Every structure is written in C-alpha cells, then in structure tokens.
Short mmCIF file of C-alpha atoms in Angstrom, two decimals:
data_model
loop_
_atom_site.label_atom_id
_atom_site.label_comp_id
_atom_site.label_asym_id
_atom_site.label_seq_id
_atom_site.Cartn_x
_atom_site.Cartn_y
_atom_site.Cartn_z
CA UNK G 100 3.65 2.22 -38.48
CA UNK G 101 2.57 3.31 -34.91
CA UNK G 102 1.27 6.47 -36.07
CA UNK G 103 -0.79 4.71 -38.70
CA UNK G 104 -2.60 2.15 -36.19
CA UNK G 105 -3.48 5.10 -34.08
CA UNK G 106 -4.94 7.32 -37.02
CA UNK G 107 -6.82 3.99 -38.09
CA UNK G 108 -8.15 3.00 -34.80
CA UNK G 109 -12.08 3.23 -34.40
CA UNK G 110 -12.92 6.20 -32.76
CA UNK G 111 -15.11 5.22 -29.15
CA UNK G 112 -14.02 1.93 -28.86
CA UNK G 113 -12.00 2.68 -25.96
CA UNK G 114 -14.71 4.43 -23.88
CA UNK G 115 -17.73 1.83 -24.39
CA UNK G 116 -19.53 3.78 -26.88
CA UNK G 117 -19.97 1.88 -30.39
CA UNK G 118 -17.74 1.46 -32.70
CA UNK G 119 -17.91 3.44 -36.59
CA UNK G 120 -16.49 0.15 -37.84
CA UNK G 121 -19.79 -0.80 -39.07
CA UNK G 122 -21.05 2.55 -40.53
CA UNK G 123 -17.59 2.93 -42.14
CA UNK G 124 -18.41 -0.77 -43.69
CA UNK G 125 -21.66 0.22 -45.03
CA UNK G 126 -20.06 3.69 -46.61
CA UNK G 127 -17.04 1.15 -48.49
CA UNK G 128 -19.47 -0.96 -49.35
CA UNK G 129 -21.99 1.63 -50.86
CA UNK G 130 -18.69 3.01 -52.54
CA UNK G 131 -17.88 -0.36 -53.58
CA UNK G 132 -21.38 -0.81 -55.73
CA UNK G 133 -21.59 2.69 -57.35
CA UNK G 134 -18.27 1.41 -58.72
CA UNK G 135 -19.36 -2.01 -59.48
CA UNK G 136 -21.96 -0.77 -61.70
CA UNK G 137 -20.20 2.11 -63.66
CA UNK G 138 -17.56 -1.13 -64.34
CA UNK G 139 -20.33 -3.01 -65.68
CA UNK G 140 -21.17 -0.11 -68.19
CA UNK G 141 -17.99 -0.40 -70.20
CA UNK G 142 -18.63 -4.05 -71.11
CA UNK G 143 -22.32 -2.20 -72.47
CA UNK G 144 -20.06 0.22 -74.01
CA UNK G 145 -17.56 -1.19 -75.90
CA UNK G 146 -19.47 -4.83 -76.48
CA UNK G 147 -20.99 -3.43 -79.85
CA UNK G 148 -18.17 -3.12 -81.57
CA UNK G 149 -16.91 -7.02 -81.16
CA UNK G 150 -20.65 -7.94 -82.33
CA UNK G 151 -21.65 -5.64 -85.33
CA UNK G 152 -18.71 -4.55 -86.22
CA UNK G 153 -16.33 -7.43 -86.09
CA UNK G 154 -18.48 -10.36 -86.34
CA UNK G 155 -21.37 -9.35 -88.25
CA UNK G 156 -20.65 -6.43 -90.73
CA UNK G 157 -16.76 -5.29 -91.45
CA UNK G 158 -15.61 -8.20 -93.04
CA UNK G 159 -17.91 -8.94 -95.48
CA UNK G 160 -17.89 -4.90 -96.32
CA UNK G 161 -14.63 -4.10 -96.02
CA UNK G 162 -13.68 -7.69 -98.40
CA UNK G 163 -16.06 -6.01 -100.99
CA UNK G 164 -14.41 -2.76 -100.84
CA UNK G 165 -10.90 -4.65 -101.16
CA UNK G 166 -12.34 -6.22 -103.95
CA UNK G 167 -13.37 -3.10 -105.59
CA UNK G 168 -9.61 -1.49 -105.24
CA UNK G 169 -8.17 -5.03 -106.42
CA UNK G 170 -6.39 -5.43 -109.88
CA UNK G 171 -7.50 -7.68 -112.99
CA UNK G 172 -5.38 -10.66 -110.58
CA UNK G 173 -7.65 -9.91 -107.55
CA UNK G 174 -4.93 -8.47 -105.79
CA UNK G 175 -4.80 -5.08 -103.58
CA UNK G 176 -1.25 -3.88 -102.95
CA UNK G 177 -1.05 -2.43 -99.01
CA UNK G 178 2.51 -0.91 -98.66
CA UNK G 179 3.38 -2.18 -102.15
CA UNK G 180 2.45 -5.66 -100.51
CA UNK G 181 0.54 -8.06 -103.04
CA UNK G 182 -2.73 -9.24 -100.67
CA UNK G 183 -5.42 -11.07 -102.09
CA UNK G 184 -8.33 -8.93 -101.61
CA UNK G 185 -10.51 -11.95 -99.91
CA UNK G 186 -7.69 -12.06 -97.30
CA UNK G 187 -7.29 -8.52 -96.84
CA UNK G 188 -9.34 -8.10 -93.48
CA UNK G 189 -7.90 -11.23 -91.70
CA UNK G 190 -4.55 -10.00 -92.16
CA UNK G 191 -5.74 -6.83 -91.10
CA UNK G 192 -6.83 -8.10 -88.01
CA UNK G 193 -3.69 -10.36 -87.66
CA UNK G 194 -2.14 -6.78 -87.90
CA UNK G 195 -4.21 -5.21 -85.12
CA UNK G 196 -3.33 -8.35 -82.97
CA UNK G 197 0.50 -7.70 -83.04
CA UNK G 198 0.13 -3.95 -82.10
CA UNK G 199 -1.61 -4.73 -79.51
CA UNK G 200 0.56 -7.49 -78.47
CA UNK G 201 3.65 -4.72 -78.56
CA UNK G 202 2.01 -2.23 -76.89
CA UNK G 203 0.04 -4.42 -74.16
CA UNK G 204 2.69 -4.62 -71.48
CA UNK G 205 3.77 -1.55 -71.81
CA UNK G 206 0.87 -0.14 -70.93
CA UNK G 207 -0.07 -2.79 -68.37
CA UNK G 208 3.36 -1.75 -66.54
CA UNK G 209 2.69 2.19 -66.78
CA UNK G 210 -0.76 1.11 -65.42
CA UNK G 211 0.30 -0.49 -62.24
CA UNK G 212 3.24 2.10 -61.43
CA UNK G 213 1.10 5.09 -61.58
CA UNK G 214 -1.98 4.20 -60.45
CA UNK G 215 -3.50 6.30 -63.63
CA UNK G 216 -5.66 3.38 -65.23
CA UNK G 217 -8.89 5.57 -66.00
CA UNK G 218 -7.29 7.88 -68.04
CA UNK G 219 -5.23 5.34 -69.94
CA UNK G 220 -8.93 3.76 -70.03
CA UNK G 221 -10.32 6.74 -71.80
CA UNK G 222 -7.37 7.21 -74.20
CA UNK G 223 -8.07 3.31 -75.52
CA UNK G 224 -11.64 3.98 -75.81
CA UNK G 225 -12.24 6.86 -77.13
CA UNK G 226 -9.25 6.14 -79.44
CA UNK G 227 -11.27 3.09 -80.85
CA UNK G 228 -14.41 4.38 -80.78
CA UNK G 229 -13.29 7.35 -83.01
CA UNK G 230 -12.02 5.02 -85.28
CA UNK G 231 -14.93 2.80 -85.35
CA UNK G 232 -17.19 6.13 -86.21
CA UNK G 233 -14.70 7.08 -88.74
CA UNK G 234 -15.90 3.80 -90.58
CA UNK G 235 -18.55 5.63 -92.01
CA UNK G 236 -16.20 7.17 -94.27
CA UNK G 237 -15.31 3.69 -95.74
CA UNK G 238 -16.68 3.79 -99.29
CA UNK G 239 -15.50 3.30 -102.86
CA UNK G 240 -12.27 1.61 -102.40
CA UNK G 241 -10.74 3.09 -99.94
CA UNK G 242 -9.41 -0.02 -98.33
CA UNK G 243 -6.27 1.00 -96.73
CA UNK G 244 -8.51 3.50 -94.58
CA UNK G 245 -10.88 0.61 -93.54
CA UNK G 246 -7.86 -1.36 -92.98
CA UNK G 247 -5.85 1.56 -91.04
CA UNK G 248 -9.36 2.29 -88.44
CA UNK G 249 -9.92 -1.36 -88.05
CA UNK G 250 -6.03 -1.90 -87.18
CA UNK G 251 -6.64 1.07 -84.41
CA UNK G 252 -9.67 0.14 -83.41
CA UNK G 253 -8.74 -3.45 -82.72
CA UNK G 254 -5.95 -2.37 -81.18
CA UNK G 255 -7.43 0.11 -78.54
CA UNK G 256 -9.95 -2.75 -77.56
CA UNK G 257 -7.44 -4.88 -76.29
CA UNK G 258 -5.78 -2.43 -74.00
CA UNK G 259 -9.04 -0.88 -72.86
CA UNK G 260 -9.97 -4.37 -72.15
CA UNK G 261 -6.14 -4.93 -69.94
CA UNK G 262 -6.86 -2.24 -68.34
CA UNK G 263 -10.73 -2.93 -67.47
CA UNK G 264 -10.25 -5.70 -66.77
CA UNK G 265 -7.43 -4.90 -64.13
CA UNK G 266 -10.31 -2.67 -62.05
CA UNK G 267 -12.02 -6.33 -61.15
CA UNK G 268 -10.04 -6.57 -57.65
CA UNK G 269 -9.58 -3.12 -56.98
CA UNK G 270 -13.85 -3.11 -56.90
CA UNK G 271 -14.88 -6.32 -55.45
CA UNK G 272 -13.91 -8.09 -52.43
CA UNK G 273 -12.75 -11.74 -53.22
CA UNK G 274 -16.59 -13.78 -52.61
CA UNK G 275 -18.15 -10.79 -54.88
CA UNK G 276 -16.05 -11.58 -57.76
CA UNK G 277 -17.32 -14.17 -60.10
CA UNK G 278 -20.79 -12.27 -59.67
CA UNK G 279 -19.59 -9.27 -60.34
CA UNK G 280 -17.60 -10.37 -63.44
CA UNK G 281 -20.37 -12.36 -64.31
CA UNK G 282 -22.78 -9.39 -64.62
CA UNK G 283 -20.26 -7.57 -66.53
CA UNK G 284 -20.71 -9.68 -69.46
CA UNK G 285 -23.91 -10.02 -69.01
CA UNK G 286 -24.11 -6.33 -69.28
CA UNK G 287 -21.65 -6.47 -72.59
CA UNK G 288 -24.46 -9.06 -74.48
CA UNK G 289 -27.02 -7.19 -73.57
CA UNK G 290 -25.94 -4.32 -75.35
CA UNK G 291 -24.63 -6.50 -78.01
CA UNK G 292 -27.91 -7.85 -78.89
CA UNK G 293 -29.74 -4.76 -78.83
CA UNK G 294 -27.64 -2.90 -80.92
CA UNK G 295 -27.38 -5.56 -83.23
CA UNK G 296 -31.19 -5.69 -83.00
CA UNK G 297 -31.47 -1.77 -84.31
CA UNK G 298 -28.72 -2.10 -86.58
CA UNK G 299 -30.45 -5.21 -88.98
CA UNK G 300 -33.54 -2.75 -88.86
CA UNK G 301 -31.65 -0.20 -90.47
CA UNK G 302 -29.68 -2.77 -92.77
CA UNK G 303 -32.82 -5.23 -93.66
CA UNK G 304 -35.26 -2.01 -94.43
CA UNK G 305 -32.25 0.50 -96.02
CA UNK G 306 -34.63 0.85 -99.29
CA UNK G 307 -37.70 1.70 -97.08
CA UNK G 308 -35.24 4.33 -95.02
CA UNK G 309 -34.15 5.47 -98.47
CA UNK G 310 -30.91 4.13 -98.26
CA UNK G 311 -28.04 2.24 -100.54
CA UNK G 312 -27.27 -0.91 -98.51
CA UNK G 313 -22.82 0.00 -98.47
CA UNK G 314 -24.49 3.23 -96.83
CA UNK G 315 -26.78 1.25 -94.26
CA UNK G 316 -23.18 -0.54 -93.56
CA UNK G 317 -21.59 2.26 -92.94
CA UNK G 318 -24.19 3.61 -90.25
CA UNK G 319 -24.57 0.46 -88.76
CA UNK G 320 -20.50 0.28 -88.41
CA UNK G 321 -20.69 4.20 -87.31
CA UNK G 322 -23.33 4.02 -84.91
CA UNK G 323 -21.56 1.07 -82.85
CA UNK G 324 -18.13 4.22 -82.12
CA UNK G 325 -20.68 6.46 -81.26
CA UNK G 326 -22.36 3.95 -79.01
CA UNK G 327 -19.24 3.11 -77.05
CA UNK G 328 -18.33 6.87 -77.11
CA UNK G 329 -21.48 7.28 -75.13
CA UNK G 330 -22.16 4.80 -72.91
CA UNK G 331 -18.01 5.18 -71.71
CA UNK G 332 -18.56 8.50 -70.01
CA UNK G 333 -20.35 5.98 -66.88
CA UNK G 334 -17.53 4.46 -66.08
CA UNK G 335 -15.08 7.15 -66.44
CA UNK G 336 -17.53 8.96 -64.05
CA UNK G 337 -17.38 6.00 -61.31
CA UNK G 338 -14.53 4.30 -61.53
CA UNK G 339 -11.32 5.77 -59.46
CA UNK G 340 -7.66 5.53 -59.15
CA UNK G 341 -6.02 4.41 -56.28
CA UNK G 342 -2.60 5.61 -54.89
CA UNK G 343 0.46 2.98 -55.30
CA UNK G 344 2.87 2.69 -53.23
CA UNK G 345 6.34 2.66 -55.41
CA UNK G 346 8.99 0.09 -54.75
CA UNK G 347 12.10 1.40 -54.03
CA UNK G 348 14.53 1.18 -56.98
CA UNK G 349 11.67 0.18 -59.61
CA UNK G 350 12.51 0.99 -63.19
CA UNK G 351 10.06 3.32 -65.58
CA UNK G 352 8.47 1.39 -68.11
CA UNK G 353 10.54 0.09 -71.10
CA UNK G 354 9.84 -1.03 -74.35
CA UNK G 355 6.43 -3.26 -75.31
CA UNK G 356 9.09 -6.54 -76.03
CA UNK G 357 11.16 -5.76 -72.96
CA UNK G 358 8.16 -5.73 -70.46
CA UNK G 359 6.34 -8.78 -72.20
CA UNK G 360 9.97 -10.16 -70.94
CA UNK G 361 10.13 -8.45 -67.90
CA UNK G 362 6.68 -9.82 -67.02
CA UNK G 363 6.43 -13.60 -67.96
CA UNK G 364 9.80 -13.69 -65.42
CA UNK G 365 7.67 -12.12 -63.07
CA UNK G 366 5.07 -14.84 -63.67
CA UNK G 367 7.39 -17.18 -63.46
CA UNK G 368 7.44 -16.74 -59.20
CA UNK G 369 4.00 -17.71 -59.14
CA UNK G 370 3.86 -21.18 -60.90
CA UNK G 371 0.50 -21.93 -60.28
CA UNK G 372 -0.59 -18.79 -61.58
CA UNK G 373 1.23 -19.41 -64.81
CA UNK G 374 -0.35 -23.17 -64.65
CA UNK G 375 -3.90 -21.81 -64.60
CA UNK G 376 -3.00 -18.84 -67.58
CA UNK G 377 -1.99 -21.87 -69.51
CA UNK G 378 -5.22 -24.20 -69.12
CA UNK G 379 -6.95 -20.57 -69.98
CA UNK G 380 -4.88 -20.32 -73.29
CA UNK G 381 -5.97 -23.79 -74.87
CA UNK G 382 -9.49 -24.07 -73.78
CA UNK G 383 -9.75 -20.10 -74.58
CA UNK G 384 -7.97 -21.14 -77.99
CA UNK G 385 -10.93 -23.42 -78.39
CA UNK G 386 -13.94 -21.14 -77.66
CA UNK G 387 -12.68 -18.13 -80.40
CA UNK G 388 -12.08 -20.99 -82.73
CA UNK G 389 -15.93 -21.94 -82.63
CA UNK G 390 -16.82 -18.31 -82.68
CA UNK G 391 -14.98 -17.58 -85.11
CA UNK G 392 -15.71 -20.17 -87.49
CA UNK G 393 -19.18 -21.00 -86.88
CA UNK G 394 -20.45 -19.04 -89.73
CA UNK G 395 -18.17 -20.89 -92.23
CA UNK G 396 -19.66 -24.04 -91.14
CA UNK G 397 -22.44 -22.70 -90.88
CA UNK G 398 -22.88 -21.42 -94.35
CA UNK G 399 -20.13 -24.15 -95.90
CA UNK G 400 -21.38 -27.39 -94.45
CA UNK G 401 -24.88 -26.79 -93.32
CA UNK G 402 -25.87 -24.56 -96.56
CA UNK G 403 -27.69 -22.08 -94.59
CA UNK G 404 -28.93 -18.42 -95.62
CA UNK G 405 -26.78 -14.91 -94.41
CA UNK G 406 -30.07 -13.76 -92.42
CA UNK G 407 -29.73 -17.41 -90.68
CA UNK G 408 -26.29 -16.72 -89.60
CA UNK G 409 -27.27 -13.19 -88.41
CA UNK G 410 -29.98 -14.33 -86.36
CA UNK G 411 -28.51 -17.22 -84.58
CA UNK G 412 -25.52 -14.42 -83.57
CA UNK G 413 -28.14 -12.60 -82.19
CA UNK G 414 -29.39 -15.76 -80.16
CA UNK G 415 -26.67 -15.92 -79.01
CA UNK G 416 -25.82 -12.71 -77.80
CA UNK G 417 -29.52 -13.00 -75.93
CA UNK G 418 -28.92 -16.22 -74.45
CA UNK G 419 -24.86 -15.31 -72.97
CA UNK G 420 -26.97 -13.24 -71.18
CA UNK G 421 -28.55 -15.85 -69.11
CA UNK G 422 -25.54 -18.06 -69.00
CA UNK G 423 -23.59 -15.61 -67.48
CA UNK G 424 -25.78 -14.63 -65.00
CA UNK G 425 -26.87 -18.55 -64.61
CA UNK G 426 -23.19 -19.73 -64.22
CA UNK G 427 -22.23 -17.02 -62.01
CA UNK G 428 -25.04 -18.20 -59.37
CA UNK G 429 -23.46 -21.68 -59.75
CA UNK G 430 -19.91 -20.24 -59.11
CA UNK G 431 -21.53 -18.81 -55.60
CA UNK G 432 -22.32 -22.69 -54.61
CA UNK G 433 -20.10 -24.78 -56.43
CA UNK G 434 -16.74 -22.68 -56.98
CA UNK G 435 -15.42 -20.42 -60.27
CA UNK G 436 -13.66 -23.64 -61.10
CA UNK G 437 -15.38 -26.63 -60.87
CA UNK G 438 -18.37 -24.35 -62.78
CA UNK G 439 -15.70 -23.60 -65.32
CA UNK G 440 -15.06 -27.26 -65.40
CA UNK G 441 -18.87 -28.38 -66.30
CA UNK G 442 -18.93 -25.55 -68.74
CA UNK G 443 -15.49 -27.12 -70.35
CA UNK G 444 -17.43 -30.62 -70.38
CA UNK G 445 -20.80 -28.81 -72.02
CA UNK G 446 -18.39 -27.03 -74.62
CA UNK G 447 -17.29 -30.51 -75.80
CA UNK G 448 -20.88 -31.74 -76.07
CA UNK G 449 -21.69 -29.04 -77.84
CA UNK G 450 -19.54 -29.42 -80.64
CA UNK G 451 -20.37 -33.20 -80.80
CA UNK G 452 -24.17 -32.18 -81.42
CA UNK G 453 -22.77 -29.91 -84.57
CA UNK G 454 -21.00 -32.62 -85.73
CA UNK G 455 -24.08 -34.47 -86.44
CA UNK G 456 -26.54 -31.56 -87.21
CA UNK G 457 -28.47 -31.80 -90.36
CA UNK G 458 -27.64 -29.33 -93.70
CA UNK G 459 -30.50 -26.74 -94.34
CA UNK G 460 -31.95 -26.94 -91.40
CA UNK G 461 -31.88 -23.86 -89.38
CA UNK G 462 -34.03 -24.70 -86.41
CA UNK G 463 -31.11 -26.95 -85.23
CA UNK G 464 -28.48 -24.25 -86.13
CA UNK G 465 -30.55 -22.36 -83.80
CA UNK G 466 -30.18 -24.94 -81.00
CA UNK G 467 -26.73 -25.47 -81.61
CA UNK G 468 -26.27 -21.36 -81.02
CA UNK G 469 -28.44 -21.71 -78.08
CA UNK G 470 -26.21 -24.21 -76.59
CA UNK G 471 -23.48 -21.99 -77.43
CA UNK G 472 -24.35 -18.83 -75.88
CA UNK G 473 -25.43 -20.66 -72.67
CA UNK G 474 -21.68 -21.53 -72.34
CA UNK G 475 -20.29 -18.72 -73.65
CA UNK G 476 -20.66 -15.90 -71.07
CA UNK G 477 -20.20 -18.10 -68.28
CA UNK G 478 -16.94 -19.69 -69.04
CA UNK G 479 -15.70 -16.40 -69.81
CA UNK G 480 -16.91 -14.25 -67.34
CA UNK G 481 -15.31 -16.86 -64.55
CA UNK G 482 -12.15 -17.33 -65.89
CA UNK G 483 -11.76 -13.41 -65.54
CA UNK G 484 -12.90 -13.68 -62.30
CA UNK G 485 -10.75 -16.87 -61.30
CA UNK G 486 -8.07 -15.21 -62.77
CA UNK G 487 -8.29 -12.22 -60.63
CA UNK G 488 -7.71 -14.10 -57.74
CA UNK G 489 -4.58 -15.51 -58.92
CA UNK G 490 -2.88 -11.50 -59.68
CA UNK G 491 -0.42 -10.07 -57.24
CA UNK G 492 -1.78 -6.69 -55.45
CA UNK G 493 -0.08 -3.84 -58.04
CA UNK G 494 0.32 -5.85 -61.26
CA UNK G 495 -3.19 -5.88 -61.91
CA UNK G 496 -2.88 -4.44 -65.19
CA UNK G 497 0.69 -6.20 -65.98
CA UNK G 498 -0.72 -9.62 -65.47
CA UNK G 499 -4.06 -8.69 -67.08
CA UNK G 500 -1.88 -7.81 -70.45
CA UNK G 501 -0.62 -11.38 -70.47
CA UNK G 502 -4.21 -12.57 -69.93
CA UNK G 503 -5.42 -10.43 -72.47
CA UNK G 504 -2.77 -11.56 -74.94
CA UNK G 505 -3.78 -15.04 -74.67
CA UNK G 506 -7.44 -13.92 -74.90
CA UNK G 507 -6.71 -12.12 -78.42
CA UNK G 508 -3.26 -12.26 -79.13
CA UNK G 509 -2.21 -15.94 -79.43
CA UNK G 510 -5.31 -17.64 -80.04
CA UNK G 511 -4.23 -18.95 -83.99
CA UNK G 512 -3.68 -22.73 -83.05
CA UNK G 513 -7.30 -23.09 -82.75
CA UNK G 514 -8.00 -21.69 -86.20
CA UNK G 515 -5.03 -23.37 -87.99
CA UNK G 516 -6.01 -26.84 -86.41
CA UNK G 517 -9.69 -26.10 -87.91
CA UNK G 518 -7.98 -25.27 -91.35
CA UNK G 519 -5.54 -28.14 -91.29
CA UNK G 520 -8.24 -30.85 -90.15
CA UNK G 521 -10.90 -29.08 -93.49
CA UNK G 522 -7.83 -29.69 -95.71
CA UNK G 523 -6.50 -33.09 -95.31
CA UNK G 524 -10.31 -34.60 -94.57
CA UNK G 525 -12.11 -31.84 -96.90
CA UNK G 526 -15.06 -32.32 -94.48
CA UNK G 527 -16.01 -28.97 -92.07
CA UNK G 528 -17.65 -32.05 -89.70
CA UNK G 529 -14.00 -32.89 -89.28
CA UNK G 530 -13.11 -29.66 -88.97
CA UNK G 531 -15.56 -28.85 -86.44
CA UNK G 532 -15.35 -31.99 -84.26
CA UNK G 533 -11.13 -31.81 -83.81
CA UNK G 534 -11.77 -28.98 -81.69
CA UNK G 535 -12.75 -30.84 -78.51
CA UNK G 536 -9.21 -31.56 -78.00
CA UNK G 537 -9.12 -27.93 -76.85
CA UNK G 538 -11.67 -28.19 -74.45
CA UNK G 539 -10.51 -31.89 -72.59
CA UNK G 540 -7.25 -30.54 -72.73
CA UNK G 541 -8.04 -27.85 -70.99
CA UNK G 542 -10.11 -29.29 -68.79
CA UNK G 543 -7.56 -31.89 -67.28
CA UNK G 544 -4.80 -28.68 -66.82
CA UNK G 545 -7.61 -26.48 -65.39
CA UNK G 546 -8.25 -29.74 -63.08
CA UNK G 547 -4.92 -29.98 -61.77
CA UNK G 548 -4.42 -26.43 -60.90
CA UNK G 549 -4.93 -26.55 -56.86
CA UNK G 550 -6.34 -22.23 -57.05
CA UNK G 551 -6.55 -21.98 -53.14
CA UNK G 552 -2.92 -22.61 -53.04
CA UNK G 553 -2.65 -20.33 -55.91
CA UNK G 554 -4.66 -17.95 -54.39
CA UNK G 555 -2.51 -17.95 -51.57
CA UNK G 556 0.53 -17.55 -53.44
CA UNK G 557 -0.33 -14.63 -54.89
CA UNK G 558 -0.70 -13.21 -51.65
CA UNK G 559 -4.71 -12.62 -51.65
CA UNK G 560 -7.41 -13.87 -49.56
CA UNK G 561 -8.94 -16.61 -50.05
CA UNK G 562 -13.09 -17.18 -50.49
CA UNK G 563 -15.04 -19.54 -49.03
CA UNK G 564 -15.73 -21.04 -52.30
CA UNK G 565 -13.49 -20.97 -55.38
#
C-alpha cells in the first residue's frame, strides 16, 4: 500500500512547484467525455430496432405471414405446437423474454469478473443486428424464420442493453449522471424518429419506388440491423475496459438460473437497493403497459386510422427527446428522485386525460402522445441513472441484469391487468384508466426509499443532489 501512495503522489508538490493534480483532472475528464459520447451512440444505434421494428412494423408483418403458413383452423404449428397465427408474434416475443431472462445473469456475472464488457457488447449487438437484417429474408410463409431472428434479436437487445447500461458509472462521476443518462436517450429517440421518418417514406411511396409493400417491409425491417450495425462501431471505438480486481476464492460463472439466485441473495445485503428495484418494477410495469397498448386503444376505442397510430409514435419519439433532456435539467436542481416523482404524478394525469378523449379524433390522440413522450424519456432515463447510484463497485453488470429483467423480463402484470379490466368491463376506457394504480403505487414505494442512505450503502459517493 506504501508503494502505491508514493507512485500516486503528485509529482512537485513537495518542492513548491505546482502540482499536475489539476492537468491530470482536465486529461480524466477529457477522457471521461470522449467516452460519454461514444456511450451515447449505442442508444442511436440500437434505438431503431425497438421503434420500427418492434413497435411499428414486425408484428403486423410477421402476423400476416403466420397467417399465410396457417391451416384451414387458423392455426400454425411451431415445434408441432398448435399457435393461433394472430398470437404467433406475442408468444414469440414472450419467447425472446425468457432467453434473455436465462442468459442475463450469466452474462452480467462473466461481465463484472473479467472486466471484458465491450466485447460481450459487440457479440449482443452485432448478434441482433444480423438478425434484424436477416429479416429481409422474411417472405412467403416462412414464419418460423421470422419467429427464430426476432427470438435472437430480442434476445441480444436485452443483454447489450445489461451490459450498456453497466458502463453508466464506470463513465460519469456521480453529479454527471442523470445528465449523462439523460442524453443517452435522448440520443436513442432521436435516431428513432429519424429512422422511422425514412422508413414510412419508403413504406407510404413503395409503388412510386417500384416496390410490393411485404418488400418495402422487409427493407424497412432490414435497414434498422444495418443501422445499428453501423452506428455500433462508435462506441466500440470509445468505450474501454477496466481491470478488476478478483476476490479471493470467487467462483467462475454458473448457470443463467443459478446466478439469477446467486444474485438476488446478493441484493438482498443492500435492502434499500432492492426497495428502490421494486418501486422501479411496478411503475416500470405501468409505462410498457401504456406503450404497449396504446395502439389497441387507440385503434379499438378511439376508431382511429393505421397512419394515425404511426404518426403519433413518431411524436412521440420527437418529443422523448425534449423530455429527456428537459427532465434531466430538473434532476440537476431538484434531485433524480423527486423529478422521477412529478413525472410518476404526470404519468397518472396522463392516462386520466385518455380516459376521457373523444373517438375519431386524432388531434387529441396527438396530445395525448405528446403528453406521453414528454414523460417518457425522462422517467426512464433517471431511473437508470438513480439506479446507478444504488450498484456496488464490480457488479455493475450483475445488478444491471436484474434491472434489465424487470425492465423487459417481468413486466406482464401490467398487460394482464389491462386485459382482465377490457374483459370483465368490455370497455378499453376501463382498461386504460386501471393502470394508474401502477403509477401511485409506485410513487408512494419510490417515496419511501431514503437513496442517500442507499447510496451510501452501496458504498458510492454521494451527490449534492439526488
């Protein structure tokens, strides 16, 4: 330890001259930024897929191609497996969701006790964005190949997303961190929207580009791989590993069940960590609800027009923008939580306006996704970053699987109270409105979580305002 204060001691501050303490300051903190920004460039990179692909054009595409392979009974038979062909992409998806959930951990764990996140990084993403070009193959009926890339794709999100995600306190210092998260989204929307933007030229005007519209799908679904092929080389170039220091006696990484196991009892010394990952799970539950089933009600209750839909996605793609960027300046003044806490509160308004919005009427529609994507980014974007201050040094990426299980692996209560509330009141109003339990629940458990003690029990420093 002596021989380590004496290598790190400034050089001239014994002998009057000035210290390099400041000059080596400015060279971390250069260091720091030309990180910072390659980070931000995988959220541009790999935010395509979740918005053309997933919300906007696989499922109606790859439901028509199930539909194509289907028998006289509707049925398409997966494995032997009798699947309505209608339901054939959300249990695809469901099936993505439990790989990743397996695998996760796992890699979380390998993550943390190597120090080798960026190429674990690249493996996920270019993984899933080979699969995502490979789309373009989908035609005819080949469902189980749609099926099989979306699966992979879906999949290789997730744990690119554990183990991006786990680079947000390796690259910021602890007051830089809801900004810097923050702009990450912000960076993820805006490439979101203007792919989306190029992609309903192609798909609006296929005739005029001499096109069928299954094959303007299909390059629309293609072009958001090669996109996220692309634009992933910046952070691979920027981001870097850092050495870790191994525990004596630590285990290799076991199975994707055992570590899930070995990690909750992990959590389970840091209480208040676990207290905060649970207020994230039901108000997070809430939000993908909404997104997710906007478009029903949309189109269901409110009667309005596919291009309608598309364009209010696209608002609000535009306007997350703004609200992340917006919500992360209030984070600087107010605190990551109590600004998480007012976007929990605008959330619940929100869905009270759609409860009463008018049927074929899209200019309210429109409001109701501007309200939407001023929330949106935000909230997100700051529970990352809260989040991140809660994370023991060296189980970034451990901790960040359990996160990003709750982000995309266990968020069905949301969607099953939705489905319950249609059928027993056959009204989407209903359906719509019994989500705000979601967001006042967890908005009295994010409440009670005291985060500087948290903070502090995690072992990290604590910023002047969280």
């Amino acid at each position: 330890m002596s021989a380590q204060t004496t290598d790190d001691a400034e050089p001239g501050a014994e002998d009057g001259r000035p210290a390099a303490g400041a000059a080596d300051a400015r060279a971390a903190a250069a260091a720091r930024k030309r990180e910072q920004h390659g980070w931000y460039f995988y959220d541009f990179a790999c935010s395509v897929y979740s918005t053309s692909v997933v919300t906007v054009f696989l499922g109606p595409y790859l439901t028509a191609v199930a539909k194509a392979a289907a028998d006289s009974d509707g049925y398409v038979h997966p494995l032997g497996i009798p699947v309505r062909a209608g339901s054939y992409f959300a249990y695809s998806v469901s099936a993505s969701v439990l790989l990743a959930v397996l695998i996760m951990p796992l890699v979380g764990a390998i993550a943390d006790r190597t120090g080798r996140k960026k190429p674990l990084l690249a493996a996920a993403a270019y993984t899933g964005a080979l699969a995502t070009t490979g789309m373009f193959f989908l035609d005819g009926d080949r469902y189980l190949l749609g099926g099989l890339l979306l699966i992979v794709a879906n999949a290789a999100l997730s744990l690119s997303m554990v183990l991006y995600n786990a680079y947000l306190p390796q690259i910021s210092t602890p007051d830089e961190r809801d900004t810097v998260s923050s702009r990450g989204w912000a960076f993820g929307y805006t490439s979101g929207a203007l792919v989306l933007v190029l992609n309903l030229v192609v798909y609006q005007g296929h005739d005029s580009f001499g096109l069928s519209e299954g094959e303007a799908v299909r390059i629309c679904l293609a072009s958001a791989g090669l996109w996220w092929g692309a634009f992933t080389i910046v952070p691979l170039r920027r981001l870097r590993d850092r050495a870790v220091v191994r525990e004596a006696g630590a285990e290799p990484a076991v199975s994707g069940w055992k570590q899930l196991v070995a990690t909750l009892k992990d959590m389970r010394r840091y209480p208040l960590t676990l207290s905060f990952l649970l207020a994230y799970l039901i108000y997070n539950d809430g939000v993908q609800t909404v997104i997710s089933q906007a478009s029903v009600y949309g189109s269901e209750e409110l009667e309005l027009e596919q291009s309608t839909l598309i364009v209010a996605v696209l608002l609000v793609q535009i306007l997350a923008v703004a609200g992340a960027l917006g919500m992360g300046r209030l984070a600087v003044r107010h605190g990551a939580k109590r600004t998480i806490l007012g976007s929990l509160a605008a959330w619940a308004v929100t869905l009270a306006a759609g409860y009463f919005l008018p049927a074929r009427t899209p200019v309210w529609f429109f409001a109701l996704a501007a309200m939407i994507g001023l929330v949106l980014g935000g909230s997100q974007a700051l529970s990352r970053s809260l989040f991140s201050h809660l994370v023991p040094a060296g189980k970034e990426a451990e901790y960040f699987s359990a996160y990003e299980m709750s982000d995309r692996g266990l968020s069905w209560v949301g969607p099953l109270v939705f489905g319950l509330t249609y059928q027993v009141t056959g009204s989407y109003r209903d359906a719509i409105i019994s989500l705000v339990v979601f967001f006042a629940l967890g908005f009295v458990l994010l409440a009670r979580v005291p985060v500087r003690r948290a903070v502090e029990a995690a072992g990290n420093p604590v910023p002047e305002r969280i």
